[in-house]
Amino acid sequence: MNKKKRRLMIRSVILLILVSAVGYTLYANFTKEDRGKLQVGDQAPDFVLKDMDGNTHQLSDYKGQGVFLNFWGTWCKPCEREMPYMNNQYKKYEDKGVQILAVNVGQSDFLINSFSSKYGLEFPIVVDKEEEVQNAYGIDPLPTTMLINPDGEIEKIITGTMSEEDIIEDLESIKP
């Protein structure tokens, strides 16, 4: 009788562990969209990336300024359409305390430089070779832009192409 109780107890523990594992797996799969995604009002995660000239850009260095943080790729047609608009506004807003940072997601220097030269881009293009920043920000799809206010909080998240009017409005909204 004692052996039977022990066997029942062991089987019950194993069953409980299996049910817990299945329950956790289901929970993790159904809530993965909500986890790791940044939302409006969240503090923007700090990062350090190098631009095409080898200069280091750390997000926290721009505290007190608005940051228009654009994630893009050279193959992305919507990115290609909005980059000239961003470039048109870059110099106007840099003097007003708003920085434009374009984060390329893991492409070669050759492709980035070719794209930048083709459109005469002047704003800093930083490269996320390991896609760590893209993952930290939960970026998908491209282009995605995060508007970061002078306090370092995410003010707005934009996915898809923007018109030049949209960009001006967005830059105005994060001006110190």
PDB file of C-alpha atoms in Angstrom:
ATOM      1  CA  MET A   1       0.000   0.000   0.000  1.00  0.00           C
ATOM      2  CA  ASN A   2       2.846   2.382   0.848  1.00  0.00           C
ATOM      3  CA  LYS A   3       4.459   1.715  -2.556  1.00  0.00           C
ATOM      4  CA  LYS A   4       1.185   2.495  -4.314  1.00  0.00           C
ATOM      5  CA  LYS A   5       0.841   5.850  -2.517  1.00  0.00           C
ATOM      6  CA  ARG A   6       4.420   6.762  -3.389  1.00  0.00           C
ATOM      7  CA  ARG A   7       3.923   5.800  -7.029  1.00  0.00           C
ATOM      8  CA  LEU A   8       0.693   7.853  -7.151  1.00  0.00           C
ATOM      9  CA  MET A   9       2.496  10.822  -5.612  1.00  0.00           C
ATOM     10  CA  ILE A  10       5.349  10.623  -8.167  1.00  0.00           C
ATOM     11  CA  ARG A  11       2.908  10.310 -11.053  1.00  0.00           C
ATOM     12  CA  SER A  12       0.906  13.285  -9.739  1.00  0.00           C
ATOM     13  CA  VAL A  13       4.051  15.445  -9.512  1.00  0.00           C
ATOM     14  CA  ILE A  14       5.111  14.469 -13.046  1.00  0.00           C
ATOM     15  CA  LEU A  15       1.609  15.227 -14.349  1.00  0.00           C
ATOM     16  CA  LEU A  16       1.607  18.595 -12.563  1.00  0.00           C
ATOM     17  CA  ILE A  17       4.997  19.490 -14.110  1.00  0.00           C
ATOM     18  CA  LEU A  18       3.785  18.517 -17.598  1.00  0.00           C
ATOM     19  CA  VAL A  19       0.546  20.497 -17.250  1.00  0.00           C
ATOM     20  CA  SER A  20       2.538  23.516 -15.994  1.00  0.00           C
ATOM     21  CA  ALA A  21       4.960  23.295 -18.944  1.00  0.00           C
ATOM     22  CA  VAL A  22       2.112  23.080 -21.467  1.00  0.00           C
ATOM     23  CA  GLY A  23       0.306  25.971 -19.754  1.00  0.00           C
ATOM     24  CA  TYR A  24       3.421  28.169 -19.773  1.00  0.00           C
ATOM     25  CA  THR A  25       4.109  27.374 -23.445  1.00  0.00           C
ATOM     26  CA  LEU A  26       0.562  28.320 -24.432  1.00  0.00           C
ATOM     27  CA  TYR A  27       0.743  31.533 -22.373  1.00  0.00           C
ATOM     28  CA  ALA A  28       4.123  32.486 -23.882  1.00  0.00           C
ATOM     29  CA  ASN A  29       2.898  31.909 -27.440  1.00  0.00           C
ATOM     30  CA  PHE A  30      -0.359  33.817 -27.028  1.00  0.00           C
ATOM     31  CA  THR A  31       1.254  36.847 -25.348  1.00  0.00           C
ATOM     32  CA  LYS A  32       4.506  37.138 -27.320  1.00  0.00           C
ATOM     33  CA  GLU A  33       3.102  40.034 -29.399  1.00  0.00           C
ATOM     34  CA  ASP A  34       2.618  42.114 -26.246  1.00  0.00           C
ATOM     35  CA  ARG A  35       5.985  41.382 -24.682  1.00  0.00           C
ATOM     36  CA  GLY A  36       9.050  43.327 -25.793  1.00  0.00           C
ATOM     37  CA  LYS A  37       7.081  45.883 -27.798  1.00  0.00           C
ATOM     38  CA  LEU A  38       7.666  49.452 -26.817  1.00  0.00           C
ATOM     39  CA  GLN A  39       4.661  51.691 -26.451  1.00  0.00           C
ATOM     40  CA  VAL A  40       3.960  55.405 -26.391  1.00  0.00           C
ATOM     41  CA  GLY A  41       5.013  56.758 -22.996  1.00  0.00           C
ATOM     42  CA  ASP A  42       7.820  54.206 -22.511  1.00  0.00           C
ATOM     43  CA  GLN A  43      11.374  55.385 -21.936  1.00  0.00           C
ATOM     44  CA  ALA A  44      13.360  54.860 -25.157  1.00  0.00           C
ATOM     45  CA  PRO A  45      16.098  52.254 -24.599  1.00  0.00           C
ATOM     46  CA  ASP A  46      19.574  53.771 -24.774  1.00  0.00           C
ATOM     47  CA  PHE A  47      21.973  52.500 -27.433  1.00  0.00           C
ATOM     48  CA  VAL A  48      25.346  53.266 -28.954  1.00  0.00           C
ATOM     49  CA  LEU A  49      25.866  52.899 -32.716  1.00  0.00           C
ATOM     50  CA  LYS A  50      28.446  54.181 -35.195  1.00  0.00           C
ATOM     51  CA  ASP A  51      27.579  56.248 -38.235  1.00  0.00           C
ATOM     52  CA  MET A  52      29.044  55.900 -41.712  1.00  0.00           C
ATOM     53  CA  ASP A  53      31.944  58.226 -40.786  1.00  0.00           C
ATOM     54  CA  GLY A  54      32.858  56.165 -37.718  1.00  0.00           C
ATOM     55  CA  ASN A  55      31.371  58.654 -35.219  1.00  0.00           C
ATOM     56  CA  THR A  56      29.596  57.212 -32.197  1.00  0.00           C
ATOM     57  CA  HIS A  57      25.991  58.176 -31.478  1.00  0.00           C
ATOM     58  CA  GLN A  58      24.468  57.395 -28.100  1.00  0.00           C
ATOM     59  CA  LEU A  59      20.766  58.123 -27.712  1.00  0.00           C
ATOM     60  CA  SER A  60      21.201  59.481 -24.172  1.00  0.00           C
ATOM     61  CA  ASP A  61      23.575  62.154 -25.562  1.00  0.00           C
ATOM     62  CA  TYR A  62      20.512  63.750 -27.182  1.00  0.00           C
ATOM     63  CA  LYS A  63      18.632  64.155 -23.886  1.00  0.00           C
ATOM     64  CA  GLY A  64      16.972  67.573 -23.929  1.00  0.00           C
ATOM     65  CA  GLN A  65      16.445  67.357 -27.696  1.00  0.00           C
ATOM     66  CA  GLY A  66      13.741  65.666 -29.712  1.00  0.00           C
ATOM     67  CA  VAL A  67      14.892  62.611 -31.676  1.00  0.00           C
ATOM     68  CA  PHE A  68      13.273  61.412 -34.896  1.00  0.00           C
ATOM     69  CA  LEU A  69      14.522  57.795 -34.843  1.00  0.00           C
ATOM     70  CA  ASN A  70      13.902  56.128 -38.207  1.00  0.00           C
ATOM     71  CA  PHE A  71      14.559  52.403 -38.844  1.00  0.00           C
ATOM     72  CA  TRP A  72      15.071  51.618 -42.522  1.00  0.00           C
ATOM     73  CA  GLY A  73      16.724  49.461 -45.198  1.00  0.00           C
ATOM     74  CA  THR A  74      18.053  50.281 -48.676  1.00  0.00           C
ATOM     75  CA  TRP A  75      15.754  47.637 -50.240  1.00  0.00           C
ATOM     76  CA  CYS A  76      12.648  49.204 -48.645  1.00  0.00           C
ATOM     77  CA  LYS A  77      10.650  51.203 -51.236  1.00  0.00           C
ATOM     78  CA  PRO A  78       8.648  53.213 -48.635  1.00  0.00           C
ATOM     79  CA  CYS A  79      11.977  54.090 -46.948  1.00  0.00           C
ATOM     80  CA  GLU A  80      13.312  55.267 -50.299  1.00  0.00           C
ATOM     81  CA  ARG A  81      10.321  57.595 -50.731  1.00  0.00           C
ATOM     82  CA  GLU A  82      10.539  59.240 -47.288  1.00  0.00           C
ATOM     83  CA  MET A  83      14.326  59.671 -46.985  1.00  0.00           C
ATOM     84  CA  PRO A  84      14.500  62.760 -49.263  1.00  0.00           C
ATOM     85  CA  TYR A  85      11.714  64.383 -47.184  1.00  0.00           C
ATOM     86  CA  MET A  86      13.652  63.698 -43.987  1.00  0.00           C
ATOM     87  CA  ASN A  87      16.757  65.171 -45.590  1.00  0.00           C
ATOM     88  CA  ASN A  88      14.862  68.336 -46.628  1.00  0.00           C
ATOM     89  CA  GLN A  89      13.916  68.975 -42.987  1.00  0.00           C
ATOM     90  CA  TYR A  90      17.149  67.868 -41.303  1.00  0.00           C
ATOM     91  CA  LYS A  91      19.022  71.213 -41.321  1.00  0.00           C
ATOM     92  CA  LYS A  92      15.892  73.217 -40.457  1.00  0.00           C
ATOM     93  CA  TYR A  93      15.148  71.193 -37.345  1.00  0.00           C
ATOM     94  CA  GLU A  94      18.690  70.447 -36.180  1.00  0.00           C
ATOM     95  CA  ASP A  95      18.989  74.132 -35.210  1.00  0.00           C
ATOM     96  CA  LYS A  96      15.640  73.889 -33.378  1.00  0.00           C
ATOM     97  CA  GLY A  97      16.826  71.065 -31.101  1.00  0.00           C
ATOM     98  CA  VAL A  98      15.498  68.084 -33.060  1.00  0.00           C
ATOM     99  CA  GLN A  99      17.874  65.403 -34.300  1.00  0.00           C
ATOM    100  CA  ILE A 100      17.177  62.927 -37.089  1.00  0.00           C
ATOM    101  CA  LEU A 101      18.887  59.547 -36.697  1.00  0.00           C
ATOM    102  CA  ALA A 102      18.379  56.902 -39.371  1.00  0.00           C
ATOM    103  CA  VAL A 103      19.115  53.372 -38.138  1.00  0.00           C
ATOM    104  CA  ASN A 104      19.983  51.002 -40.964  1.00  0.00           C
ATOM    105  CA  VAL A 105      19.216  47.433 -39.991  1.00  0.00           C
ATOM    106  CA  GLY A 106      22.246  45.305 -40.739  1.00  0.00           C
ATOM    107  CA  GLN A 107      23.196  46.105 -44.318  1.00  0.00           C
ATOM    108  CA  SER A 108      26.671  46.507 -45.807  1.00  0.00           C
ATOM    109  CA  ASP A 109      28.501  49.843 -45.792  1.00  0.00           C
ATOM    110  CA  PHE A 110      28.617  49.697 -49.603  1.00  0.00           C
ATOM    111  CA  LEU A 111      24.818  49.501 -49.945  1.00  0.00           C
ATOM    112  CA  ILE A 112      24.250  52.219 -47.345  1.00  0.00           C
ATOM    113  CA  ASN A 113      26.841  54.573 -48.868  1.00  0.00           C
ATOM    114  CA  SER A 114      25.438  54.023 -52.384  1.00  0.00           C
ATOM    115  CA  PHE A 115      21.916  54.792 -51.173  1.00  0.00           C
ATOM    116  CA  SER A 116      23.055  57.828 -49.185  1.00  0.00           C
ATOM    117  CA  SER A 117      25.032  59.229 -52.136  1.00  0.00           C
ATOM    118  CA  LYS A 118      22.148  58.659 -54.555  1.00  0.00           C
ATOM    119  CA  TYR A 119      19.838  60.825 -52.408  1.00  0.00           C
ATOM    120  CA  GLY A 120      22.472  63.224 -50.995  1.00  0.00           C
ATOM    121  CA  LEU A 121      21.523  62.370 -47.404  1.00  0.00           C
ATOM    122  CA  GLU A 122      23.104  64.632 -44.792  1.00  0.00           C
ATOM    123  CA  PHE A 123      21.621  63.390 -41.510  1.00  0.00           C
ATOM    124  CA  PRO A 124      23.475  60.757 -39.447  1.00  0.00           C
ATOM    125  CA  ILE A 125      22.955  57.190 -40.628  1.00  0.00           C
ATOM    126  CA  VAL A 126      23.900  54.732 -37.885  1.00  0.00           C
ATOM    127  CA  VAL A 127      24.264  51.029 -38.552  1.00  0.00           C
ATOM    128  CA  ASP A 128      22.731  48.289 -36.421  1.00  0.00           C
ATOM    129  CA  LYS A 129      24.869  45.419 -37.781  1.00  0.00           C
ATOM    130  CA  GLU A 130      23.739  42.879 -35.189  1.00  0.00           C
ATOM    131  CA  GLU A 131      20.116  44.146 -35.214  1.00  0.00           C
ATOM    132  CA  GLU A 132      20.287  44.564 -31.418  1.00  0.00           C
ATOM    133  CA  VAL A 133      18.667  48.007 -31.447  1.00  0.00           C
ATOM    134  CA  GLN A 134      15.988  46.858 -33.881  1.00  0.00           C
ATOM    135  CA  ASN A 135      15.179  43.973 -31.511  1.00  0.00           C
ATOM    136  CA  ALA A 136      15.286  46.174 -28.393  1.00  0.00           C
ATOM    137  CA  TYR A 137      12.761  48.501 -30.002  1.00  0.00           C
ATOM    138  CA  GLY A 138      10.635  45.634 -31.388  1.00  0.00           C
ATOM    139  CA  ILE A 139      10.805  47.050 -34.913  1.00  0.00           C
ATOM    140  CA  ASP A 140       8.756  45.321 -37.573  1.00  0.00           C
ATOM    141  CA  PRO A 141       7.991  46.276 -40.370  1.00  0.00           C
ATOM    142  CA  LEU A 142      10.266  48.822 -42.039  1.00  0.00           C
ATOM    143  CA  PRO A 143      10.107  51.751 -42.107  1.00  0.00           C
ATOM    144  CA  THR A 144       9.224  52.453 -38.502  1.00  0.00           C
ATOM    145  CA  THR A 145       9.883  55.782 -36.846  1.00  0.00           C
ATOM    146  CA  MET A 146       9.951  56.499 -33.121  1.00  0.00           C
ATOM    147  CA  LEU A 147       9.429  60.086 -32.037  1.00  0.00           C
ATOM    148  CA  ILE A 148      11.346  60.599 -28.809  1.00  0.00           C
ATOM    149  CA  ASN A 149      10.652  63.718 -26.771  1.00  0.00           C
ATOM    150  CA  PRO A 150      13.350  65.767 -24.968  1.00  0.00           C
ATOM    151  CA  ASP A 151      12.760  63.707 -21.789  1.00  0.00           C
ATOM    152  CA  GLY A 152      13.673  60.490 -23.634  1.00  0.00           C
ATOM    153  CA  GLU A 153      10.120  59.129 -23.779  1.00  0.00           C
ATOM    154  CA  ILE A 154       8.499  57.671 -26.866  1.00  0.00           C
ATOM    155  CA  GLU A 155       5.931  60.213 -28.021  1.00  0.00           C
ATOM    156  CA  LYS A 156       4.675  58.427 -31.142  1.00  0.00           C
ATOM    157  CA  ILE A 157       5.347  55.267 -33.187  1.00  0.00           C
ATOM    158  CA  ILE A 158       4.846  55.461 -36.944  1.00  0.00           C
ATOM    159  CA  THR A 159       4.940  52.486 -39.311  1.00  0.00           C
ATOM    160  CA  GLY A 160       4.879  52.946 -43.058  1.00  0.00           C
ATOM    161  CA  THR A 161       5.698  55.805 -45.394  1.00  0.00           C
ATOM    162  CA  MET A 162       5.362  59.423 -44.318  1.00  0.00           C
ATOM    163  CA  SER A 163       4.747  62.444 -46.503  1.00  0.00           C
ATOM    164  CA  GLU A 164       6.897  65.543 -46.094  1.00  0.00           C
ATOM    165  CA  GLU A 165       3.965  67.233 -44.314  1.00  0.00           C
ATOM    166  CA  ASP A 166       3.777  64.296 -41.855  1.00  0.00           C
ATOM    167  CA  ILE A 167       7.490  64.594 -41.149  1.00  0.00           C
ATOM    168  CA  ILE A 168       7.256  68.349 -40.518  1.00  0.00           C
ATOM    169  CA  GLU A 169       4.306  67.821 -38.165  1.00  0.00           C
ATOM    170  CA  ASP A 170       6.168  65.049 -36.323  1.00  0.00           C
ATOM    171  CA  LEU A 171       9.377  67.082 -36.001  1.00  0.00           C
ATOM    172  CA  GLU A 172       7.356  70.006 -34.649  1.00  0.00           C
ATOM    173  CA  SER A 173       5.709  67.738 -32.050  1.00  0.00           C
ATOM    174  CA  ILE A 174       9.029  66.784 -30.418  1.00  0.00           C
ATOM    175  CA  LYS A 175      10.696  70.181 -30.591  1.00  0.00           C
ATOM    176  CA  PRO A 176      11.959  71.264 -27.137  1.00  0.00           C
TER     177      PRO A 176
END
